[in-house]
Coordinates of C-alpha atoms in Angstrom, one line a residue:
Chain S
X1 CA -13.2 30.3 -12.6
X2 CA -16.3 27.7 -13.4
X3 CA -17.7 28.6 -16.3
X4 CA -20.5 26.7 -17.8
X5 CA -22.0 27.1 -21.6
X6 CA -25.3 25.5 -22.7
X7 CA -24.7 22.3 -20.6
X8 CA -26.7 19.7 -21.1
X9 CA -26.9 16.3 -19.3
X10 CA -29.5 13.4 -20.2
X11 CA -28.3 10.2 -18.0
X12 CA -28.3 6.9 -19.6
X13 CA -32.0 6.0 -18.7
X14 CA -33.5 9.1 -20.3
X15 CA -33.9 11.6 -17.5
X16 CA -32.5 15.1 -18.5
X17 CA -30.8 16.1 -15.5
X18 CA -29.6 19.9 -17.1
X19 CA -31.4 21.8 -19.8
X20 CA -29.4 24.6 -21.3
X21 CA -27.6 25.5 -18.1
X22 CA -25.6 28.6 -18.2
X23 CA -23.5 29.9 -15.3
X24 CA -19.9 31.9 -14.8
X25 CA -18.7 31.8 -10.9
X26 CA -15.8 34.3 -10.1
X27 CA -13.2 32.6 -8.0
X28 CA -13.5 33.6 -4.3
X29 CA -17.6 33.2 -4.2
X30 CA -19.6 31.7 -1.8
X31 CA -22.6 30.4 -3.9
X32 CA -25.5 28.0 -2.5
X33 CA -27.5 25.9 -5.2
X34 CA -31.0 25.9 -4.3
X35 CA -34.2 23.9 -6.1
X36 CA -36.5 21.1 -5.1
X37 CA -35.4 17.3 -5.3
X38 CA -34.5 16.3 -8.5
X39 CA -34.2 19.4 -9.9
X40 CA -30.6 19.2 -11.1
X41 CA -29.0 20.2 -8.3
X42 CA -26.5 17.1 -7.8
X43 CA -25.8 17.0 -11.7
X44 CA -24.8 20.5 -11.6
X45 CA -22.1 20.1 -8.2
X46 CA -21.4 16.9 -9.6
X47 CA -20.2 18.0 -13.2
X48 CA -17.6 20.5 -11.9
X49 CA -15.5 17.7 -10.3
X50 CA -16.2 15.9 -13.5
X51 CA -18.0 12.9 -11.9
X52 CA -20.3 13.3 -14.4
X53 CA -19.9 14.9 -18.0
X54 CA -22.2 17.2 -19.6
X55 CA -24.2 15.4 -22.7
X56 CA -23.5 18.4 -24.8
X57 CA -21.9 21.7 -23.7
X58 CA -18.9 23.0 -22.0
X59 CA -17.9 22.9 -17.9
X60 CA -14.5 25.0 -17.6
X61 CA -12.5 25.4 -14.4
X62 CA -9.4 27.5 -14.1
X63 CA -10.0 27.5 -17.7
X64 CA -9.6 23.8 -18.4
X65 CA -12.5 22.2 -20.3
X66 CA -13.7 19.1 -18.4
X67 CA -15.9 17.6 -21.9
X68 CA -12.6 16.6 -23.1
X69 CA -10.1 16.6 -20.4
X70 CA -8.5 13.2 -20.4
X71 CA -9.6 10.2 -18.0
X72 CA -5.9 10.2 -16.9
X73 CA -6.0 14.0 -16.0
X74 CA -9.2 13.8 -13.7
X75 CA -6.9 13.2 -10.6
X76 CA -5.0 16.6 -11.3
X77 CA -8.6 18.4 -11.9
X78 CA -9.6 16.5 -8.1
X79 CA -7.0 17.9 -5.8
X80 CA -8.3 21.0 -7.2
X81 CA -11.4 20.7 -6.0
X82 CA -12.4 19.8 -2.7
X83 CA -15.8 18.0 -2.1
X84 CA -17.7 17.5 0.7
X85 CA -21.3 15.4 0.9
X86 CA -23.8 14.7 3.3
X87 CA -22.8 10.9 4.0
X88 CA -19.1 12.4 4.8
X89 CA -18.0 9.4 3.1
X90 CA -14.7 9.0 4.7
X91 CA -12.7 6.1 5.1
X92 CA -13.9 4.0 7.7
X93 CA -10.9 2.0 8.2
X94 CA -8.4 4.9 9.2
X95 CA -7.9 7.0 11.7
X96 CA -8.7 10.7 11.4
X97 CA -5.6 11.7 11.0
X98 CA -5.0 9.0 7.7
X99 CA -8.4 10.0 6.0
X100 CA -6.9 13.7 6.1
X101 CA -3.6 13.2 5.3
X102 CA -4.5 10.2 2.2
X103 CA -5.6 13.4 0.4
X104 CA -1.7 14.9 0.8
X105 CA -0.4 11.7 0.0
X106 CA -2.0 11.5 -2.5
X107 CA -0.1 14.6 -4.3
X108 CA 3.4 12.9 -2.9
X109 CA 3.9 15.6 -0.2
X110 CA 7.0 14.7 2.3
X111 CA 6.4 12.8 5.3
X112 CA 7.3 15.7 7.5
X113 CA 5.2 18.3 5.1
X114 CA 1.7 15.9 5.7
X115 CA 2.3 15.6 9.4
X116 CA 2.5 19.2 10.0
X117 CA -0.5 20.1 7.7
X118 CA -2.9 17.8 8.9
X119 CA -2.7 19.0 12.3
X120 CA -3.0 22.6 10.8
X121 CA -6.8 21.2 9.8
X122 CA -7.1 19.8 12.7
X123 CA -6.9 22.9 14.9
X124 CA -8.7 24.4 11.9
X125 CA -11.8 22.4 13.0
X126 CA -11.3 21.8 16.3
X127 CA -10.7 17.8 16.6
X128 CA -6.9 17.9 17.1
X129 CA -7.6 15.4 19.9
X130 CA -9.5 13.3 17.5
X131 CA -6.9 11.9 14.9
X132 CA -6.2 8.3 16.2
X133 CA -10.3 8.0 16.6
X134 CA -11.6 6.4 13.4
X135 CA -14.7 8.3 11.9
X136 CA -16.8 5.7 13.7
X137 CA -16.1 6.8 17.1
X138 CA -17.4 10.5 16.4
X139 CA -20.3 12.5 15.8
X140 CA -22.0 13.2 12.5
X141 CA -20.7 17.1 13.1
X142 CA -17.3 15.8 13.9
X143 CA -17.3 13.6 10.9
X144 CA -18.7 16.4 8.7
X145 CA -15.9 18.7 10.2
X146 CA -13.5 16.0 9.2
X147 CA -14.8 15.8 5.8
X148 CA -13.9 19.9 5.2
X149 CA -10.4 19.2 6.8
X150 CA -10.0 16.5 4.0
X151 CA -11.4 18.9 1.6
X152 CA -8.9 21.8 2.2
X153 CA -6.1 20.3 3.6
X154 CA -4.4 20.5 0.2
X155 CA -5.6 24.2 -0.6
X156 CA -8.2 24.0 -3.4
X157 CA -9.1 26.4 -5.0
X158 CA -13.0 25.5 -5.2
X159 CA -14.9 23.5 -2.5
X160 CA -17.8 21.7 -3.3
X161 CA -20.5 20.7 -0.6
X162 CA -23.2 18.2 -1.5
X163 CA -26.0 19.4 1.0
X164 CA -23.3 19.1 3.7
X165 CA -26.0 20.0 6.8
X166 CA -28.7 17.7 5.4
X167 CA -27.7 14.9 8.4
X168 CA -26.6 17.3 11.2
X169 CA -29.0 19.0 13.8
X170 CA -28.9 22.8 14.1
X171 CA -26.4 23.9 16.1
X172 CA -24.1 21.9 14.3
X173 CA -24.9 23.1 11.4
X174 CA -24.3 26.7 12.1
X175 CA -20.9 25.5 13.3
X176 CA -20.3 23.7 10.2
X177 CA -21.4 26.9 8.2
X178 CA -18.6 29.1 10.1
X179 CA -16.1 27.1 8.9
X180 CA -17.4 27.2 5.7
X181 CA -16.9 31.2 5.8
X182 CA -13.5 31.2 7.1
X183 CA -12.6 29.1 4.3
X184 CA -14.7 31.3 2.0
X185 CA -12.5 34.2 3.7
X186 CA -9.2 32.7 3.0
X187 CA -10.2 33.2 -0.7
X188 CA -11.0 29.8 -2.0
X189 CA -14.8 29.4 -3.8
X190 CA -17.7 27.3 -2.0
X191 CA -20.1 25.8 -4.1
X192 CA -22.9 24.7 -1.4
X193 CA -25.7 22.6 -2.6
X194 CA -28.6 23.0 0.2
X195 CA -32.1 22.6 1.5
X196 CA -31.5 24.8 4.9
X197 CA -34.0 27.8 4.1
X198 CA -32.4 29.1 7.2
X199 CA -28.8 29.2 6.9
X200 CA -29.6 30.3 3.2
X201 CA -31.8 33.5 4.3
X202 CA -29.2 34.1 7.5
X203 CA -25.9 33.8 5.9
X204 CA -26.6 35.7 2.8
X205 CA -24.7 35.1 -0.1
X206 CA -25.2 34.5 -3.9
X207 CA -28.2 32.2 -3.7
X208 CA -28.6 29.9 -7.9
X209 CA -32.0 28.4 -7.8
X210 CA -32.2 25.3 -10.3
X211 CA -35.6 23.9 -11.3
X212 CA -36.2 21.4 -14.2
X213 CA -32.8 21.5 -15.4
X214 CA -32.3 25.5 -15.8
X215 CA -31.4 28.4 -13.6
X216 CA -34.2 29.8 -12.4
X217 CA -33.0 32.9 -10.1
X218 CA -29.1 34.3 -9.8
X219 CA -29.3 36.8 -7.0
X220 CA -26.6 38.0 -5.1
X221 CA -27.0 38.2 -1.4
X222 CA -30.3 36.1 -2.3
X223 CA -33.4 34.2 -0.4
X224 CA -33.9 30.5 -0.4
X225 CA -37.2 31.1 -2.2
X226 CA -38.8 27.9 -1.5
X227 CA -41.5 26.3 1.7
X228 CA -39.7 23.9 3.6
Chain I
X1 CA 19.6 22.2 -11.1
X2 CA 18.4 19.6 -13.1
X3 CA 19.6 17.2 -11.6
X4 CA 18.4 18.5 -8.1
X5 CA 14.8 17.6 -9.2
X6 CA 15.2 14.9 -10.8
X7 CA 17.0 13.6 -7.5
X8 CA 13.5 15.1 -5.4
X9 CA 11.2 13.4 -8.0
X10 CA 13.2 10.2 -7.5
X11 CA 13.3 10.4 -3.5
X12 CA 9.6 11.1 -4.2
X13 CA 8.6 7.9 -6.6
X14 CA 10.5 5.9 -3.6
X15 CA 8.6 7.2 -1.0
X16 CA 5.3 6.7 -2.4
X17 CA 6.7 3.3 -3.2
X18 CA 7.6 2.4 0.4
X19 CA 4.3 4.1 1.4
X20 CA 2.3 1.6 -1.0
X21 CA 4.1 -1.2 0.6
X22 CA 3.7 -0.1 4.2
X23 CA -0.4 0.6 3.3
X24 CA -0.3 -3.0 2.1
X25 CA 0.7 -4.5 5.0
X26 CA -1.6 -2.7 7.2
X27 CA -4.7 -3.2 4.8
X28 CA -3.8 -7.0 5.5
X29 CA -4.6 -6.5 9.2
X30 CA -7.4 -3.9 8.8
X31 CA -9.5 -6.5 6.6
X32 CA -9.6 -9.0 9.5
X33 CA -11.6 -11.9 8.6
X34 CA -11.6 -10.9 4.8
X35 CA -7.8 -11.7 5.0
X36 CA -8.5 -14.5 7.0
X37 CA -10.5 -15.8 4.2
X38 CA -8.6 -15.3 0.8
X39 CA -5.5 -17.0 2.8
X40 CA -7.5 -20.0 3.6
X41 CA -8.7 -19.8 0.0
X42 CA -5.1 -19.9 -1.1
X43 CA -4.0 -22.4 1.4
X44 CA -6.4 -25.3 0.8
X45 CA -6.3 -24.9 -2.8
X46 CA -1.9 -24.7 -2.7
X47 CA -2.2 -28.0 -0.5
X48 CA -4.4 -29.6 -3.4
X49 CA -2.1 -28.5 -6.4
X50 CA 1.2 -29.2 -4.1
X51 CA -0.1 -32.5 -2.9
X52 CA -0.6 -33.4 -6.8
X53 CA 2.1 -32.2 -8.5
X54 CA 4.2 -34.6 -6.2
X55 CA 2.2 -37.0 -7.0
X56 CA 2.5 -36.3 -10.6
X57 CA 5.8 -35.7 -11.3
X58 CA 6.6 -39.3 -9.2
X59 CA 4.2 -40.8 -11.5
X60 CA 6.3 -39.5 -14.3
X61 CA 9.8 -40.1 -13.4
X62 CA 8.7 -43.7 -12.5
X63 CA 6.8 -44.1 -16.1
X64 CA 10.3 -42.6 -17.2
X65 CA 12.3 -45.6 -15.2
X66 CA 10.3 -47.9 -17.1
X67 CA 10.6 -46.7 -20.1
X68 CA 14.4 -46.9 -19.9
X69 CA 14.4 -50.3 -19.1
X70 CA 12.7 -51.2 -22.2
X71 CA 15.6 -52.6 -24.4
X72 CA 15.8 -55.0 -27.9
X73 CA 17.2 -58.7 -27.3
X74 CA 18.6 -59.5 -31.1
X75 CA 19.4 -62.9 -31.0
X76 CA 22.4 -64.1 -34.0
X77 CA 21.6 -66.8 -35.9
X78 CA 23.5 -69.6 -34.5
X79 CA 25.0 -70.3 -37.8
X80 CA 26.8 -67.0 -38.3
X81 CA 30.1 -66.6 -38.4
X82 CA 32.3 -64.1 -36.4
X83 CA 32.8 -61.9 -39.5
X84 CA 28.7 -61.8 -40.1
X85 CA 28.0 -61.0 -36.5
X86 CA 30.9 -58.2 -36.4
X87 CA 29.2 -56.8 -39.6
X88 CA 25.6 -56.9 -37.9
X89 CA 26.9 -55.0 -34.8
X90 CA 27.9 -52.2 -37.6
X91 CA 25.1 -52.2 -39.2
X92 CA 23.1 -51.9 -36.2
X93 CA 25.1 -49.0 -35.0
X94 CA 24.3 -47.0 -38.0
X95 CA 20.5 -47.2 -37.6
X96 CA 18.8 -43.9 -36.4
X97 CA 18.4 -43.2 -33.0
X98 CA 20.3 -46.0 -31.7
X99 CA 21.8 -45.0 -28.0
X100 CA 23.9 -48.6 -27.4
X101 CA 24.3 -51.8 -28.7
X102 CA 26.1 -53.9 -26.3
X103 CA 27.3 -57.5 -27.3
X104 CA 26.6 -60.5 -25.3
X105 CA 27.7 -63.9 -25.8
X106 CA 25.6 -67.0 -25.2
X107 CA 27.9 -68.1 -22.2
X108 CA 27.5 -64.5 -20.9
X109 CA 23.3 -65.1 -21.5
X110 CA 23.4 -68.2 -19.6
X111 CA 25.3 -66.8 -17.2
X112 CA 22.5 -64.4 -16.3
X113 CA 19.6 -66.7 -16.5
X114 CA 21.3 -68.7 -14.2
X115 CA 21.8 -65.9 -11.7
X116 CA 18.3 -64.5 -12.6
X117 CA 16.6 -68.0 -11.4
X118 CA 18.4 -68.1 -8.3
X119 CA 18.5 -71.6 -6.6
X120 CA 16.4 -73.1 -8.9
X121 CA 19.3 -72.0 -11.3
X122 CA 21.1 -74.5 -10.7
X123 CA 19.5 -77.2 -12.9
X124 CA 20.7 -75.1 -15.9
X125 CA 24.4 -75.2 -14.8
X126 CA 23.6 -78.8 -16.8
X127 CA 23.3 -76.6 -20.1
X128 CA 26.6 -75.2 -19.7
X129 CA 28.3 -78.4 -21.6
X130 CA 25.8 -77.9 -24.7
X131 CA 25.0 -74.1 -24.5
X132 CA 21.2 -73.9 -26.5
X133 CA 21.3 -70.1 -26.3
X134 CA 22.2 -67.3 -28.7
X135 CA 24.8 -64.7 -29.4
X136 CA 22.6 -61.6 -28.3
X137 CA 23.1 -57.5 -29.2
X138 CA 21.2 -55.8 -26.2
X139 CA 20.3 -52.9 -27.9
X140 CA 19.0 -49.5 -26.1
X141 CA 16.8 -46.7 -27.7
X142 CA 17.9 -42.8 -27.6
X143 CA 14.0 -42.4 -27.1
X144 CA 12.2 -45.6 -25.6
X145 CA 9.1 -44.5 -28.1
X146 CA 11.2 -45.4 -31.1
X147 CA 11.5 -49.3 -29.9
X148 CA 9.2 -50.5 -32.0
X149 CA 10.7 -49.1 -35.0
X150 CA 14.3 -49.7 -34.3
X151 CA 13.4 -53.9 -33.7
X152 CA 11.3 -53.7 -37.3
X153 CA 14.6 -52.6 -38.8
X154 CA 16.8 -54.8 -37.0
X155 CA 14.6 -57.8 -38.0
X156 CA 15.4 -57.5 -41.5
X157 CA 19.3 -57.1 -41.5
X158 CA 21.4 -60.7 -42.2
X159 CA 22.6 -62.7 -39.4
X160 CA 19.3 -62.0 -37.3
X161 CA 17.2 -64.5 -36.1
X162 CA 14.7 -63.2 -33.9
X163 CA 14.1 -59.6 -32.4
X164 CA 12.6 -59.9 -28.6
X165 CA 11.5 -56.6 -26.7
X166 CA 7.9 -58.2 -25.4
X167 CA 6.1 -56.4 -28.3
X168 CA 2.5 -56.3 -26.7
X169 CA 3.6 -55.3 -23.0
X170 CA 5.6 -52.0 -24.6
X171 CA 3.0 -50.8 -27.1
X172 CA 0.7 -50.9 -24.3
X173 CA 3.3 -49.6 -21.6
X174 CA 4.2 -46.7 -23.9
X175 CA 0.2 -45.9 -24.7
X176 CA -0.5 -46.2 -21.1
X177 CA 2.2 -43.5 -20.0
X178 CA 1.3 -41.6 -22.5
X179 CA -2.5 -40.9 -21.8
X180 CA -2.0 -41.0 -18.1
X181 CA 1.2 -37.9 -18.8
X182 CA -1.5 -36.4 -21.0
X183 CA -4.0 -36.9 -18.0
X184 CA -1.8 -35.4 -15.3
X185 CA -1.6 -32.7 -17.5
X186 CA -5.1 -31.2 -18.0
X187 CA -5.7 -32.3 -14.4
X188 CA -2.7 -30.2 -12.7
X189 CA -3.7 -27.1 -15.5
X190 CA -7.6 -27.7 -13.6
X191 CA -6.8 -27.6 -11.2
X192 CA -4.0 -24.8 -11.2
X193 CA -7.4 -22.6 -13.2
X194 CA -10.0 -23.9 -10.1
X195 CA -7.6 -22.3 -7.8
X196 CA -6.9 -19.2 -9.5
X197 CA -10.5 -19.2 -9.9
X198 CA -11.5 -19.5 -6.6
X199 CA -8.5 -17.3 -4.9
X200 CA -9.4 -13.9 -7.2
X201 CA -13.2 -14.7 -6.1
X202 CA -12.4 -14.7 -2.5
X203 CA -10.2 -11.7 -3.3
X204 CA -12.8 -10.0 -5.7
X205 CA -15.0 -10.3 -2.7
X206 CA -13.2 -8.4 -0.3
X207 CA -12.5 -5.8 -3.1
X208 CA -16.2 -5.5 -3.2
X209 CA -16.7 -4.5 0.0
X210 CA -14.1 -1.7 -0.2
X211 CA -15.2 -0.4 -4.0
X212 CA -16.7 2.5 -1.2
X213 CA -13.0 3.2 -0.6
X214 CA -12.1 2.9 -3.8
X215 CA -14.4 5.9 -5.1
X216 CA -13.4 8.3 -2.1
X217 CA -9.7 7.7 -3.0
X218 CA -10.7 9.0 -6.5
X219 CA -12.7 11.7 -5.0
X220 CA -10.0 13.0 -2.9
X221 CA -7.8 12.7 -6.5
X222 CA -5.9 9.4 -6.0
X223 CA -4.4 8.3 -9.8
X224 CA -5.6 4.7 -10.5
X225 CA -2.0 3.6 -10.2
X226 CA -1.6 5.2 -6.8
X227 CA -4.9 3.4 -5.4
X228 CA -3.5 0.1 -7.4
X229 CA -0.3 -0.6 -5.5
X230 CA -1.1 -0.9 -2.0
X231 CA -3.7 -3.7 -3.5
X232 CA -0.8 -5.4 -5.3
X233 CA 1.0 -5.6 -2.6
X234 CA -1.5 -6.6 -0.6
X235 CA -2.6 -9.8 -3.1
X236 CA 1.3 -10.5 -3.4
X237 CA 1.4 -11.2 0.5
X238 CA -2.1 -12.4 0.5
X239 CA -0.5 -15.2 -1.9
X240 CA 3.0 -15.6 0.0
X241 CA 1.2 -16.0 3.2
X242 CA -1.2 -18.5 2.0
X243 CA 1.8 -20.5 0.6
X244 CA 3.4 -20.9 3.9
X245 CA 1.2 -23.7 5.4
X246 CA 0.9 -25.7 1.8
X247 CA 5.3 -25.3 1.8
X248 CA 5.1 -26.9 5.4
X249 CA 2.7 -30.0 4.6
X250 CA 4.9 -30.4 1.4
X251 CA 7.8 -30.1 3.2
X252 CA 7.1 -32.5 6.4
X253 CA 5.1 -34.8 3.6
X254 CA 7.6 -35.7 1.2
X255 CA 9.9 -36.0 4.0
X256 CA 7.7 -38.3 5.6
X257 CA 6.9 -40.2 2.5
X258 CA 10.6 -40.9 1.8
X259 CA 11.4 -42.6 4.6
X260 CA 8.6 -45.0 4.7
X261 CA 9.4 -45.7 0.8
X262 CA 13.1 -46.0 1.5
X263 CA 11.8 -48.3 4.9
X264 CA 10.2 -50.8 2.0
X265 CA 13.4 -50.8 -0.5
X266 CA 12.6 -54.2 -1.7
X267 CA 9.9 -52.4 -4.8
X268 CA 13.1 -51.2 -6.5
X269 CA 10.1 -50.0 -8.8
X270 CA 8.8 -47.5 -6.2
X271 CA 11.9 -45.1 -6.4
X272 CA 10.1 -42.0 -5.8
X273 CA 11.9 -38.4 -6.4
X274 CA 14.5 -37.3 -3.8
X275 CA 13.6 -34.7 -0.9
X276 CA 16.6 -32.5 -1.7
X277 CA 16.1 -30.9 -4.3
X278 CA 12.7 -32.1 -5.4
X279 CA 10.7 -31.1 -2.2
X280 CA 12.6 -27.2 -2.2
X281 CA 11.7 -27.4 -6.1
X282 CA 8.0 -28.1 -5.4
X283 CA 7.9 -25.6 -2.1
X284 CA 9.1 -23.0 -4.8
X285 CA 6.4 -23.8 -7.5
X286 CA 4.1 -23.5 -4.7
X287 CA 5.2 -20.1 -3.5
X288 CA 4.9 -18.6 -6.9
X289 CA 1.8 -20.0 -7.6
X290 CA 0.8 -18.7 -4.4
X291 CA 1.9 -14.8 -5.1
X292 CA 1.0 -15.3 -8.7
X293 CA -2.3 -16.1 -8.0
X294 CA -2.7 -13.3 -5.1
X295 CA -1.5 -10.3 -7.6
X296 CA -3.6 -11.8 -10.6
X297 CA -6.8 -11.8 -8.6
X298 CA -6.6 -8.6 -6.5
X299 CA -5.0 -6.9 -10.0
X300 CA -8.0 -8.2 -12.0
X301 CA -10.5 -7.8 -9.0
X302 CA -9.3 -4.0 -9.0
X303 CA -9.7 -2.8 -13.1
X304 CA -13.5 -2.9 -12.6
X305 CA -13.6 -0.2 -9.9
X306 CA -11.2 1.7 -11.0
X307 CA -13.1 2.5 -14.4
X308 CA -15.5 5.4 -13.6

């Protein structure tokens, strides 16, 4: 499913981001990147939807290899891969209901086909009565929960979440988090990049620890490992 | 089969289409003031280039009038027979770049100075006993330019006594129209670049502020061409919309112009350009400067975000 051999990744102003990362993730995981600041952690989430590419080294999903998958092809890898970060970032200028269904419309699904998806998410996460608000008028939770509905409205296979509880308070996150499983239930992989000690030793899945640029710790049903 | 889905793929490509279109339209009222700027941007600048190319090509067709008038007076030796000045006529003819040679009998000459002088004419009518004029072959150029020439030539055939087309006046009528065409020229390209210039700034500008949007489209796994469009569009009507105030002054302008030229008809010289069709003509340059300019910009504004 992701696959990842001797990856390397030095950005432009010298900093080596990876250091001989290895890693294999079986499709259907739930897996939460731990590791202190600057540890790697972004590189590594952000390398499997190919916004970045590994110096040297190989990243393969669904057994395509992103080091030298065309520029043209990255949309195709995208709707593959559902991401979701901490700043939401959704479209400020549409409505719920538009920044959801701009990810179906993207793919050139009927008119009919979008309408009756997007509300499926909606229900999914609870803002059906939210999608002629724009993101503005909601809650960080809200927008986060928008975010996910984006992210799986077109049925990824993997969904990537860039510390997606890092602006929300607590009982938001946990709601955010049981999404996250019934998603995770429904077969498709979550890749959660995270600081939350708590939901990490609570929810216990596969936990990959990255410091300096390698893997650390790989333990299945781990701990977050780390103060704070 | 086949042909099944290559119908759906073709309903498809025309449904994104219309959806590009329709996301166009409303991006031009989600943008607000951004809008509100590139169309004022592409306004002034379209009166500027609309108000000068009028006043440009009137400039020209009126150097143009001129130049037509321009014309070689050869006038016969008074001593040549009929046979000599039939021959000369012939001879004239078969010089290059000749358009007519029309001849004109001295009684025909005095005729016109006469009429030329009005009341004061009459104290020529005296001459008409004892004609002191010339046989004269009014002779036009196919190209005005090539009067100079053309009179050299005709100088030196037989029968000719003098060549008369107010040498000095010409060459400097001819020089003169030619460095202010020449001037017109780089001024209306300027100014044609300023505008362009400053339109795809404007438009850059609001781009700018949505290169955000532009990076969550290609998150969400939007092709470059998919998140292109709706921009085109929007430029194109950004540029149509901005040429509708600049078609109206050009428009009610001319219009206005003509009648208080045609109120002063005595300047036979100031014979500017008919409204119909030379206003519609200008009002159309305009409007494809206008969405030329409005694509160009937002096209070129767009390839810098859309490399990652």
């Amino acid at each position: 499913m992701i696959l990842m051999k001797d990856v390397y990744k030095t950005y432009s102003n010298g900093v080596t981001a990876l250091n001989s990362l290895n890693v294999d993730i079986d499709q259907g995981e739930f897996v939460y990147i731990v590791g202190p600041s600057g540890a790697g952690k972004s590189t590594f989430v952000k390398l499997i939807y190919r916004e970045e590419r590994p110096t040297t080294g190989s990243v393969f999903i669904n057994n395509v290899d992103l080091s030298t998958l065309k520029e043209r092809k990255v949309p195709y890898l995208r709707r593959d891969v559902g991401v979701i970060f901490q700043d939401f970032k959704l479209l400020p200028k549409l409505t719920i209901y538009e920044n959801i269904a701009f990810a179906l419309e993207v793919i050139e699904e009927s008119p009919r086909a979008i309408r009756k998806r997007v509300m499926e998410v909606l229900e999914q996460v609870g803002l059906k009565n939210k999608a002629r608000a724009i993101p503005d008028e909601l809650s960080g939770g809200e927008q986060q929960r928008v975010s996910i509905a984006r992210a799986i409205v077109n049925h990824p296979k993997i969904v990537i979440a860039d510390e997606p509880t890092g602006n929300l308070d607590p009982d938001t996150s946990w709601e955010i988090m049981r999404t996250f499983e019934k998603i995770n239930a429904s077969g498709t992989t979550i890749i959660m990049a995270t600081h939350s000690k708590e939901i990490v030793n609570t929810i216990k899945k596969r936990v990959i620890a990255i410091e300096g640029g390698l893997i650390v710790r790989d333990e299945n049903r781990g701990e977050y490992g780390y103060e704070i | 089969m086949l042909g099944t889905r290559i119908g759906e793929s073709m309903a498809m490509k025309f449904r994104t289409m219309t959806r590009h279109i329709r996301e166009g339209f409303k991006n031009i009222a989600r943008n607000g003031w951004m809008t509100v700027a590139s169309i004022a941007a592409v306004t002034t600048t379209l009166i500027l280039v609309g108000a000068f190319l009028a006043l440009m090509l009137n400039l020209n067709q009126m150097a143009n009038k001129v130049e037509e008038d321009v014309k070689i007076n050869t006038l016969i030796d008074r001593t040549a027979d009929p046979d000599v000045i039939t021959e000369l006529g012939k001879e004239i003819k078969d010089i290059n770049g000749i358009d007519s040679v029309v001849f004109s009998s001295n009684d025909e000459e005095l005729e016109k100075l006469i009429n030329s002088m009005g009341d004061d004419g009459k104290s020529w009518e005296l001459f008409e006993q004892d004609n002191p004029l010339n046989h004269v072959y009014i002779i036009r150029a196919q190209n005005p330019e090539d009067t100079m020439k053309i009179a050299e030539k005709v100088e030196k055939l037989d029968g000719v006594q003098e060549v008369n087309y107010g040498e000095d006046v010409v060459q400097r009528l001819f020089e003169f129209n030619k460095y202010a065409r020449n001037i017109g020229l780089v001024l209306i390209i300027g100014l044609v670049f300023t505008a362009i210039f400053l339109i795809s700034n404007t438009i850059k500008i609001t781009i700018m502020a949505r290169s955000r949007e532009i990076g969550i489209m290609k998150l969400v796994g939007a092709t470059n061409g998919f998140i292109r469009w709706p921009f085109f569009v929007e430029g194109l009507l950004l540029g149509v919309i901005g040429s509708i105030i600049p078609i109206g002054v050009v428009l009610g302008g001319y219009d206005y112009l003509e009648k208080v030229v045609s109120g002063q008809n005595k300047y036979a010289f100031v014979d500017i350009l008919p409204f119909n069709p030379f206003a519609w003509q200008l009002s159309l340059i305009i409007l494809a400067i206008g969405a030329l300019i409005g694509t160009w910009g937002s096209v070129m504004s767009i390839r810098k975000f859309l490399k990652v």
